[in-house]
Amino acid sequence: MSTTGPLAPSPDATDGSRRAPGTAPRRVVILGAAGRDFHDFNVTFRDDPAYEVVAFTATQIPDIDGRRYPPELAGSLYPQGIPIVDEAQLTDLVTREHVDVVAFAYSDVPHERVMHLASEAIAAGADFWLRGARQTMLRSSKPVVAVTAVRTGVGKSQTTRYLSRLMRRTGLRVVAVRHPMPYGDLAKQACQRFATYADLDRHECTIEEREEYEPHLDNGCVVYAGVDYEQILREAEQEADVILWDGGNNDLPFYEPDLHIVLADPLRPGDETRYHPGEANVRMADVVLVNKCDSARPDDIEAVVADCLRLNPNARIVLADSPVRVDDEDLVRGHRVVVVEDGPTLTHGSMTYGAGVVGARQAGAAAIVNPTPYAVGSIAATFERYPNARGILPAMGYGATQVRDLEASIEAVADAGMCDAVVAGTPIDLTRVLEVGVPIVRARYELRERTPGQLDAAVREALDRRDESGVATDPHLATT
């Protein structure tokens, strides 16, 4: 990395020698993906003069490196903000900036990949940190029900919608707080509240953000998100009886839960033990919800249950289905269709299909057309990076350019006379952001417990415990 770039060498490190211990703050690089990294900085490093965060790194999400964590959020110790650089620069960054600590802070990563990064940091001369759940969770004055997972794409959103309806039927005011997705102006996104579709437009939400926020609005639930989760929590508490944490990827909750529900996926058996921090979620879970049982092999369901109970013998196991339906089967039956699926599920989620494919097949599509030869721009680049996604269009919409590339890719298939309709397995109405010359048919999916009432009972028990004690009572966490 050039010394003329966003990071200039520290005054006490230009001679190439490492400082004597205790003479200056420990210099830190935080490995992230525009989410957990910012939260960990806010709660651990921001106001502590014992540390100097010299950079964030970025991966997974396109086009987030090259920005800065703004001074408005970084605090008084960082009047210039903090640069965000590509993770590929890690070794050079640690060496040149005399970094003492590399703190890992993102999710849905194979254990082996985490340890490769640890080896890289150690070889360059830094310690490697994984922050613990207790050290990064904020405590709420209201009960918290947290929904997390072993991988992305397991069904967290449909589960939070299901839980929201359960609790609101009893008269409780439920506010959802979504794991961060800050792809725009970070300072403006510090604390965002979404109550109407107009709020989505006002905050210039990407497709990925809409996929997470819009279903809550359809469900009649206010949702908060942003960057500063202390501020978000205090705002949400003002209008909630219960905070519903809607996790991203397979990350740990940012708030200390009274009830921690963790989803496992029998379509990817074994992933519950292979990914960070999904395995930690299973070990902390009060309830493990094994979803998609209607699409999975019985042997795989049994294997996932056995794995989860081996990791956490005290977890309550709940089995659930994820039935899919398409809005207009007549537009699908007997026709050639292109399927658009949730982007992260196909990319770092490693899936080859999602609800759109299931819905198209059930509705009797004549063929699911492979759009790969027609992909343009960032969509073509996504297929190069994630070959498992080929055959399906990932709804990559992290910015206006990607939205237009998705639109152009669909139009190219249609112009070639290869498809009659699009089946959209994303959780949003794509017609709000795309204009194409063929019909877009939504594939919708909801959670269905195989034994009704189990989640309701778990929620009631957790809320009763909170009412009796007045504090969080998750047995896996200290209640100081």
Coordinates of C-alpha atoms in Angstrom, one line a residue:
M1 CA 0.0 0.0 0.0
S2 CA 1.3 3.4 -0.9
T3 CA 2.0 5.9 1.9
T4 CA 0.2 8.5 -0.2
G5 CA -3.0 6.5 0.2
P6 CA -5.7 6.9 2.9
L7 CA -3.5 5.6 5.6
A8 CA -0.3 7.5 6.4
P9 CA 2.3 5.9 8.7
S10 CA 2.0 6.8 12.4
P11 CA 4.7 9.3 13.6
D12 CA 6.3 6.7 15.9
A13 CA 6.4 4.0 13.3
T14 CA 8.2 5.5 10.3
D15 CA 11.6 4.1 11.2
G16 CA 10.4 0.6 10.6
S17 CA 10.7 -0.5 14.3
R18 CA 7.9 -1.6 16.5
R19 CA 7.1 0.6 19.5
A20 CA 8.0 -0.4 23.0
P21 CA 4.9 -1.9 24.8
G22 CA 2.9 0.6 26.8
T23 CA 4.2 3.7 25.1
A24 CA 1.2 4.3 22.9
P25 CA -2.3 3.0 22.3
R26 CA -2.5 -0.5 20.7
R27 CA -3.1 -0.1 17.0
V28 CA -6.1 -2.1 15.7
V29 CA -7.4 -3.2 12.3
I30 CA -11.0 -4.4 12.3
L31 CA -11.9 -7.0 9.6
G32 CA -15.5 -6.4 8.5
A33 CA -18.2 -6.2 5.9
A34 CA -20.1 -3.0 6.8
G35 CA -22.0 -4.4 9.8
R36 CA -20.6 -6.2 12.8
D37 CA -17.3 -4.3 12.4
F38 CA -18.9 -0.9 13.0
H39 CA -20.9 -2.2 15.9
D40 CA -17.8 -3.7 17.6
F41 CA -15.9 -0.5 17.1
N42 CA -18.8 1.5 18.6
V43 CA -19.1 -0.6 21.7
T44 CA -15.5 -1.6 22.2
F45 CA -13.0 0.8 20.7
R46 CA -14.7 4.1 19.9
D47 CA -14.1 6.0 23.2
D48 CA -11.2 4.0 24.6
P49 CA -7.9 5.8 24.4
A50 CA -6.1 2.5 25.0
Y51 CA -6.7 1.6 21.3
E52 CA -6.2 3.4 18.0
V53 CA -8.2 1.9 15.1
V54 CA -6.2 2.6 12.0
A55 CA -8.6 1.0 9.5
F56 CA -11.5 -1.2 8.8
T57 CA -11.2 -3.8 6.0
A58 CA -14.0 -4.8 3.8
T59 CA -15.2 -8.0 2.0
Q60 CA -18.3 -9.8 0.9
I61 CA -20.2 -6.6 -0.1
P62 CA -19.3 -4.9 -3.3
D63 CA -18.0 -1.3 -3.4
I64 CA -17.7 -0.7 0.4
D65 CA -13.9 -0.3 0.5
G66 CA -12.5 3.1 -0.4
R67 CA -14.9 4.8 1.9
R68 CA -14.4 6.2 5.5
Y69 CA -16.2 5.5 8.7
P70 CA -17.3 9.2 9.2
P71 CA -16.1 11.3 12.1
E72 CA -19.7 12.0 13.1
L73 CA -19.9 8.3 14.1
A74 CA -16.2 7.6 15.0
G75 CA -16.2 10.0 18.0
S76 CA -13.8 12.6 19.3
L77 CA -10.7 10.4 19.1
Y78 CA -11.1 10.2 15.3
P79 CA -11.7 13.7 13.9
Q80 CA -10.8 12.5 10.4
G81 CA -12.9 9.3 10.5
I82 CA -11.4 5.9 9.8
P83 CA -10.5 4.5 6.3
I84 CA -12.1 1.4 4.9
V85 CA -9.8 -0.7 2.7
D86 CA -9.9 -4.0 0.9
E87 CA -9.2 -7.0 3.0
A88 CA -6.7 -8.2 0.4
Q89 CA -4.4 -5.5 1.8
L90 CA -4.3 -7.0 5.3
T91 CA -0.7 -8.2 5.4
D92 CA 0.7 -5.0 4.0
L93 CA -1.5 -3.0 6.3
V94 CA -0.4 -4.8 9.4
T95 CA 3.2 -4.6 8.5
R96 CA 3.4 -1.0 7.4
E97 CA 1.1 0.4 10.0
H98 CA 2.7 -1.6 12.9
V99 CA -0.7 -3.0 13.8
D100 CA -0.9 -4.8 17.2
V101 CA -4.4 -6.3 17.0
V102 CA -6.5 -7.6 14.1
A103 CA -10.1 -8.0 15.3
F104 CA -12.3 -10.2 13.2
A105 CA -15.9 -8.8 13.0
Y106 CA -18.1 -10.3 10.2
S107 CA -20.1 -13.4 9.7
D108 CA -21.0 -16.4 7.6
V109 CA -17.4 -17.5 7.2
P110 CA -16.1 -21.1 7.2
H111 CA -14.0 -21.8 10.3
E112 CA -11.1 -22.6 8.0
R113 CA -11.3 -19.2 6.4
V114 CA -11.3 -17.5 9.8
M115 CA -8.1 -19.4 10.8
H116 CA -6.4 -18.5 7.5
L117 CA -7.0 -14.9 8.3
A118 CA -5.7 -15.5 11.8
S119 CA -2.5 -17.1 10.4
E120 CA -2.1 -14.1 8.1
A121 CA -2.4 -11.6 11.0
I122 CA -0.1 -13.6 13.2
A123 CA 2.5 -14.0 10.6
A124 CA 2.5 -10.3 10.0
G125 CA 3.1 -9.7 13.7
A126 CA -0.4 -8.9 15.1
D127 CA -2.6 -10.6 17.7
F128 CA -5.9 -12.0 16.3
W129 CA -9.1 -11.3 18.3
L130 CA -12.6 -12.7 18.2
R131 CA -14.8 -10.6 20.4
G132 CA -17.1 -12.5 22.7
A133 CA -20.9 -12.3 22.6
R134 CA -21.1 -10.9 26.2
Q135 CA -18.6 -8.1 25.4
T136 CA -20.5 -6.8 22.4
M137 CA -24.2 -7.2 23.3
L138 CA -26.2 -4.2 24.5
R139 CA -28.8 -4.6 27.3
S140 CA -32.3 -3.4 26.7
S141 CA -34.8 -2.0 29.2
K142 CA -37.4 -4.1 27.2
P143 CA -37.5 -7.8 26.6
V144 CA -35.6 -9.0 23.5
V145 CA -36.4 -11.9 21.3
A146 CA -33.5 -12.6 19.0
V147 CA -33.6 -14.6 15.8
T148 CA -30.2 -15.7 14.3
A149 CA -29.0 -18.7 12.2
V150 CA -26.3 -21.1 11.4
R151 CA -26.0 -19.7 7.8
T152 CA -27.6 -16.9 5.7
G153 CA -30.7 -17.9 3.8
V154 CA -32.2 -20.2 6.4
G155 CA -35.4 -18.2 6.9
K156 CA -34.8 -15.7 9.6
S157 CA -37.0 -13.0 8.1
Q158 CA -40.1 -15.3 7.8
T159 CA -39.5 -16.4 11.4
T160 CA -39.3 -12.8 12.7
R161 CA -42.6 -12.1 10.8
Y162 CA -44.2 -15.2 12.4
L163 CA -43.0 -14.2 15.9
S164 CA -44.2 -10.6 15.4
R165 CA -47.7 -11.8 14.6
L166 CA -47.7 -14.1 17.5
M167 CA -46.8 -11.4 20.0
R168 CA -48.9 -8.6 18.5
R169 CA -52.0 -10.9 18.8
T170 CA -51.6 -10.6 22.5
G171 CA -51.6 -6.8 22.4
L172 CA -47.9 -6.4 22.7
R173 CA -46.2 -3.6 20.7
V174 CA -43.4 -5.2 18.8
V175 CA -40.6 -3.3 17.0
A176 CA -38.2 -5.1 14.8
V177 CA -34.5 -4.1 14.8
R178 CA -32.6 -5.4 11.7
H179 CA -28.9 -6.2 11.6
P180 CA -27.0 -3.4 9.8
M181 CA -27.0 -3.0 6.1
P182 CA -25.2 0.4 5.7
Y183 CA -24.4 0.7 2.0
G184 CA -25.0 4.4 1.6
D185 CA -24.1 7.6 3.5
L186 CA -23.1 6.1 6.9
A187 CA -23.6 9.4 8.9
K188 CA -27.1 9.7 7.5
Q189 CA -27.8 6.0 8.3
A190 CA -26.9 6.2 12.0
C191 CA -30.4 5.5 13.1
Q192 CA -33.2 4.7 10.6
R193 CA -36.9 4.1 11.3
F194 CA -39.1 2.5 8.6
A195 CA -42.9 2.6 9.0
T196 CA -44.1 3.1 5.4
Y197 CA -42.9 2.4 1.9
A198 CA -42.2 6.1 1.6
D199 CA -39.5 5.7 4.3
L200 CA -37.8 3.1 2.0
D201 CA -37.6 5.7 -0.8
R202 CA -36.6 8.5 1.5
H203 CA -33.7 6.5 2.8
E204 CA -32.7 5.5 -0.7
C205 CA -32.8 1.8 0.2
T206 CA -31.0 -0.7 -2.0
I207 CA -32.7 -4.0 -3.1
E208 CA -30.9 -5.8 -0.3
E209 CA -32.2 -3.4 2.3
R210 CA -35.7 -3.5 0.9
E211 CA -35.6 -7.3 1.0
E212 CA -35.2 -7.1 4.8
Y213 CA -37.4 -4.0 5.7
E214 CA -40.3 -4.3 3.3
P215 CA -41.6 -7.6 4.6
H216 CA -41.8 -6.2 8.1
L217 CA -43.8 -3.2 6.8
D218 CA -46.1 -5.7 4.9
N219 CA -46.5 -7.4 8.3
G220 CA -47.6 -4.2 10.0
C221 CA -44.4 -3.9 12.0
V222 CA -42.1 -0.9 12.4
V223 CA -38.4 -1.7 11.8
Y224 CA -35.3 0.1 12.8
A225 CA -31.8 -0.3 11.3
G226 CA -28.6 1.7 10.7
V227 CA -25.1 2.0 12.2
D228 CA -25.3 3.1 15.8
Y229 CA -27.2 0.3 17.6
E230 CA -27.1 1.9 21.0
Q231 CA -29.0 4.9 19.6
I232 CA -31.3 2.6 17.6
L233 CA -32.1 0.5 20.7
R234 CA -33.0 3.6 22.8
E235 CA -35.2 4.9 20.1
A236 CA -36.9 1.6 19.5
E237 CA -37.5 1.1 23.3
Q238 CA -39.7 4.3 23.3
E239 CA -42.4 2.6 21.2
A240 CA -42.0 -1.1 22.0
D241 CA -43.1 -3.6 24.6
V242 CA -40.8 -6.2 23.0
I243 CA -37.7 -5.8 20.8
L244 CA -37.4 -8.4 18.0
W245 CA -33.9 -8.7 16.8
D246 CA -33.8 -9.7 13.1
G247 CA -30.3 -11.0 12.6
G248 CA -28.2 -10.9 9.4
N249 CA -26.2 -13.7 7.9
N250 CA -25.4 -16.0 10.8
D251 CA -24.2 -13.2 13.1
L252 CA -24.5 -13.0 16.9
P253 CA -27.2 -10.7 18.3
F254 CA -26.2 -7.2 19.1
Y255 CA -28.7 -7.1 22.0
E256 CA -28.7 -9.4 25.0
P257 CA -31.7 -11.7 24.4
D258 CA -34.3 -13.0 26.8
L259 CA -35.0 -15.7 24.2
H260 CA -32.5 -16.7 21.5
I261 CA -34.0 -18.6 18.5
V262 CA -31.4 -20.0 16.1
L263 CA -32.4 -21.4 12.7
A264 CA -30.7 -24.4 11.2
D265 CA -30.9 -25.6 7.6
P266 CA -31.3 -29.3 6.7
L267 CA -30.7 -28.4 3.0
R268 CA -27.1 -27.7 4.1
P269 CA -26.5 -30.4 6.7
G270 CA -23.3 -30.0 8.6
D271 CA -23.0 -26.2 8.2
E272 CA -24.2 -25.8 11.8
T273 CA -20.6 -27.0 12.8
R274 CA -18.6 -25.5 10.0
Y275 CA -19.3 -21.7 10.0
H276 CA -18.5 -18.8 12.2
P277 CA -20.3 -17.5 14.2
G278 CA -23.2 -19.9 13.4
E279 CA -21.8 -22.6 15.6
A280 CA -21.5 -20.2 18.5
N281 CA -25.2 -19.3 18.0
V282 CA -26.2 -22.9 18.3
R283 CA -24.2 -23.3 21.5
M284 CA -26.0 -20.2 22.9
A285 CA -29.5 -21.0 21.6
D286 CA -32.5 -21.4 23.8
V287 CA -34.5 -22.8 20.8
V288 CA -33.0 -24.3 17.6
L289 CA -35.6 -24.1 14.8
V290 CA -34.8 -26.6 12.0
N291 CA -36.5 -25.0 9.0
K292 CA -37.4 -26.1 5.4
C293 CA -38.2 -29.6 6.6
D294 CA -40.8 -29.9 3.8
S295 CA -37.9 -29.6 1.3
A296 CA -35.3 -31.7 3.1
R297 CA -34.4 -35.4 3.3
P298 CA -35.5 -37.0 6.6
D299 CA -31.9 -38.2 7.1
D300 CA -30.6 -34.7 6.8
I301 CA -33.1 -33.3 9.3
E302 CA -32.1 -36.0 11.8
A303 CA -28.4 -35.2 11.2
V304 CA -28.9 -31.5 11.8
V305 CA -30.9 -32.1 15.0
A306 CA -28.3 -34.5 16.3
D307 CA -25.5 -32.0 15.6
C308 CA -27.3 -29.2 17.3
L309 CA -28.1 -31.3 20.4
R310 CA -24.5 -32.4 20.6
L311 CA -23.4 -28.8 20.6
N312 CA -26.2 -27.7 23.0
P313 CA -28.0 -30.5 24.8
N314 CA -30.3 -28.0 26.6
A315 CA -31.7 -26.5 23.4
R316 CA -35.4 -26.9 22.6
I317 CA -35.8 -28.3 19.1
V318 CA -38.6 -27.0 16.9
L319 CA -39.2 -28.4 13.4
A320 CA -40.8 -26.1 10.8
D321 CA -41.7 -26.1 7.1
S322 CA -41.3 -23.3 4.7
P323 CA -44.1 -23.7 2.1
V324 CA -43.8 -21.7 -1.1
R325 CA -46.6 -20.3 -3.3
V326 CA -46.5 -18.2 -6.4
D327 CA -49.0 -15.3 -6.8
D328 CA -50.2 -16.2 -10.3
E329 CA -49.6 -19.8 -11.3
D330 CA -51.2 -19.2 -14.7
L331 CA -48.3 -17.0 -15.7
V332 CA -45.8 -19.8 -14.7
R333 CA -47.5 -23.1 -15.6
G334 CA -46.3 -24.3 -18.9
H335 CA -44.1 -21.3 -19.5
R336 CA -40.3 -20.7 -19.6
V337 CA -39.2 -18.6 -16.7
V338 CA -36.1 -16.9 -15.3
V339 CA -35.8 -17.1 -11.5
V340 CA -34.5 -14.3 -9.4
E341 CA -33.4 -15.3 -5.9
D342 CA -32.2 -13.4 -2.8
G343 CA -28.6 -12.3 -3.6
P344 CA -26.7 -13.2 -0.4
T345 CA -28.4 -16.6 -0.2
L346 CA -26.7 -17.5 -3.6
T347 CA -23.4 -15.7 -3.0
H348 CA -21.8 -16.1 0.4
G349 CA -24.7 -18.3 1.4
S350 CA -23.5 -20.9 -1.1
M351 CA -27.0 -22.0 -2.1
T352 CA -27.7 -23.0 -5.8
Y353 CA -31.4 -22.1 -5.5
G354 CA -34.1 -20.7 -3.2
A355 CA -37.8 -20.1 -2.9
G356 CA -38.1 -18.9 -6.5
V357 CA -37.0 -22.2 -8.0
V358 CA -39.2 -24.2 -5.5
G359 CA -42.2 -22.0 -6.5
A360 CA -41.6 -22.3 -10.2
R361 CA -41.3 -26.0 -10.1
Q362 CA -44.4 -26.4 -8.0
A363 CA -46.4 -24.1 -10.3
G364 CA -45.4 -26.3 -13.3
A365 CA -43.0 -24.1 -15.2
A366 CA -42.0 -25.6 -18.5
A367 CA -38.4 -24.7 -18.0
I368 CA -36.2 -22.6 -15.7
V369 CA -34.0 -20.7 -18.2
N370 CA -30.3 -20.3 -17.5
P371 CA -29.6 -16.5 -17.6
T372 CA -25.9 -16.8 -17.3
P373 CA -25.0 -16.2 -21.0
Y374 CA -27.1 -13.1 -21.0
A375 CA -25.8 -11.6 -17.8
V376 CA -24.2 -8.1 -18.0
G377 CA -22.0 -6.0 -15.8
S378 CA -22.0 -6.7 -12.1
I379 CA -24.3 -9.7 -12.6
A380 CA -21.8 -11.4 -14.9
A381 CA -19.0 -10.6 -12.4
T382 CA -21.1 -12.2 -9.6
F383 CA -21.3 -15.4 -11.7
E384 CA -17.6 -15.4 -12.1
R385 CA -17.0 -15.0 -8.3
Y386 CA -19.8 -17.4 -7.3
P387 CA -20.2 -20.1 -9.9
N388 CA -22.7 -21.9 -7.7
A389 CA -25.2 -19.1 -8.6
R390 CA -25.1 -19.8 -12.3
G391 CA -28.5 -20.8 -13.7
I392 CA -30.4 -18.3 -11.4
L393 CA -30.3 -14.6 -11.2
P394 CA -29.1 -13.2 -7.9
A395 CA -30.9 -10.0 -6.9
M396 CA -27.7 -8.1 -6.5
G397 CA -28.9 -4.6 -5.8
Y398 CA -26.3 -2.9 -3.5
G399 CA -26.5 0.2 -5.6
A400 CA -28.2 1.8 -8.7
T401 CA -25.7 0.3 -11.1
Q402 CA -26.3 -3.3 -9.9
V403 CA -30.1 -2.7 -10.1
R404 CA -29.8 -1.6 -13.7
D405 CA -27.5 -4.6 -14.5
L406 CA -30.1 -6.9 -13.1
E407 CA -32.8 -5.3 -15.1
A408 CA -30.6 -5.4 -18.3
S409 CA -29.8 -9.1 -17.7
I410 CA -33.5 -9.9 -17.5
E411 CA -34.3 -7.9 -20.6
A412 CA -31.5 -9.6 -22.5
V413 CA -33.1 -13.0 -21.8
A414 CA -36.5 -11.7 -22.8
D415 CA -35.2 -10.0 -26.0
A416 CA -33.6 -13.3 -27.0
G417 CA -37.1 -14.9 -26.8
M418 CA -36.0 -17.3 -24.1
C419 CA -38.4 -16.5 -21.3
D420 CA -42.1 -15.7 -20.8
A421 CA -42.0 -14.5 -17.2
V422 CA -39.8 -13.9 -14.2
V423 CA -40.4 -15.7 -10.9
A424 CA -39.0 -13.6 -8.0
G425 CA -38.0 -15.5 -4.9
T426 CA -36.9 -12.3 -3.1
P427 CA -38.9 -11.1 -0.2
I428 CA -39.9 -7.8 -2.0
D429 CA -42.0 -6.7 -4.9
L430 CA -39.4 -6.3 -7.6
T431 CA -41.8 -4.3 -9.8
R432 CA -41.1 -1.4 -7.4
V433 CA -37.5 -1.2 -8.5
L434 CA -37.4 -2.9 -11.9
E435 CA -39.1 -2.3 -15.3
V436 CA -38.9 -5.3 -17.6
G437 CA -40.9 -6.4 -20.6
V438 CA -42.2 -9.7 -19.1
P439 CA -44.4 -10.3 -16.1
I440 CA -42.8 -10.6 -12.7
V441 CA -44.5 -13.2 -10.5
R442 CA -43.7 -13.3 -6.8
A443 CA -42.9 -16.6 -4.9
R444 CA -43.9 -16.1 -1.3
Y445 CA -43.0 -18.2 1.7
E446 CA -44.0 -18.3 5.4
L447 CA -43.0 -20.3 8.4
R448 CA -45.2 -23.2 9.5
E449 CA -44.4 -25.1 12.7
R450 CA -44.8 -28.8 12.5
T451 CA -46.1 -28.8 16.0
P452 CA -48.1 -25.6 16.4
G453 CA -47.6 -23.6 19.6
Q454 CA -44.0 -24.4 20.4
L455 CA -42.7 -21.0 19.5
D456 CA -45.6 -19.2 21.2
A457 CA -44.9 -21.2 24.4
A458 CA -41.1 -20.4 24.3
V459 CA -41.9 -16.7 23.9
R460 CA -44.4 -16.6 26.7
E461 CA -42.0 -18.4 29.1
A462 CA -39.2 -15.9 28.3
L463 CA -41.5 -12.9 28.7
D464 CA -42.8 -14.3 32.0
R465 CA -39.3 -14.8 33.3
R466 CA -38.5 -11.2 32.4
D467 CA -41.6 -9.9 34.1
E468 CA -40.7 -11.8 37.3
S469 CA -37.1 -10.6 37.4
G470 CA -37.1 -7.3 35.6
V471 CA -33.8 -8.3 33.9
A472 CA -32.7 -10.5 31.0
T473 CA -32.5 -14.1 32.1
D474 CA -30.8 -15.9 29.2
P475 CA -28.9 -18.7 31.0
H476 CA -26.0 -18.4 28.6
L477 CA -25.2 -14.8 29.6
A478 CA -24.2 -13.1 32.8
T479 CA -26.8 -10.6 34.1
T480 CA -24.6 -8.0 35.8

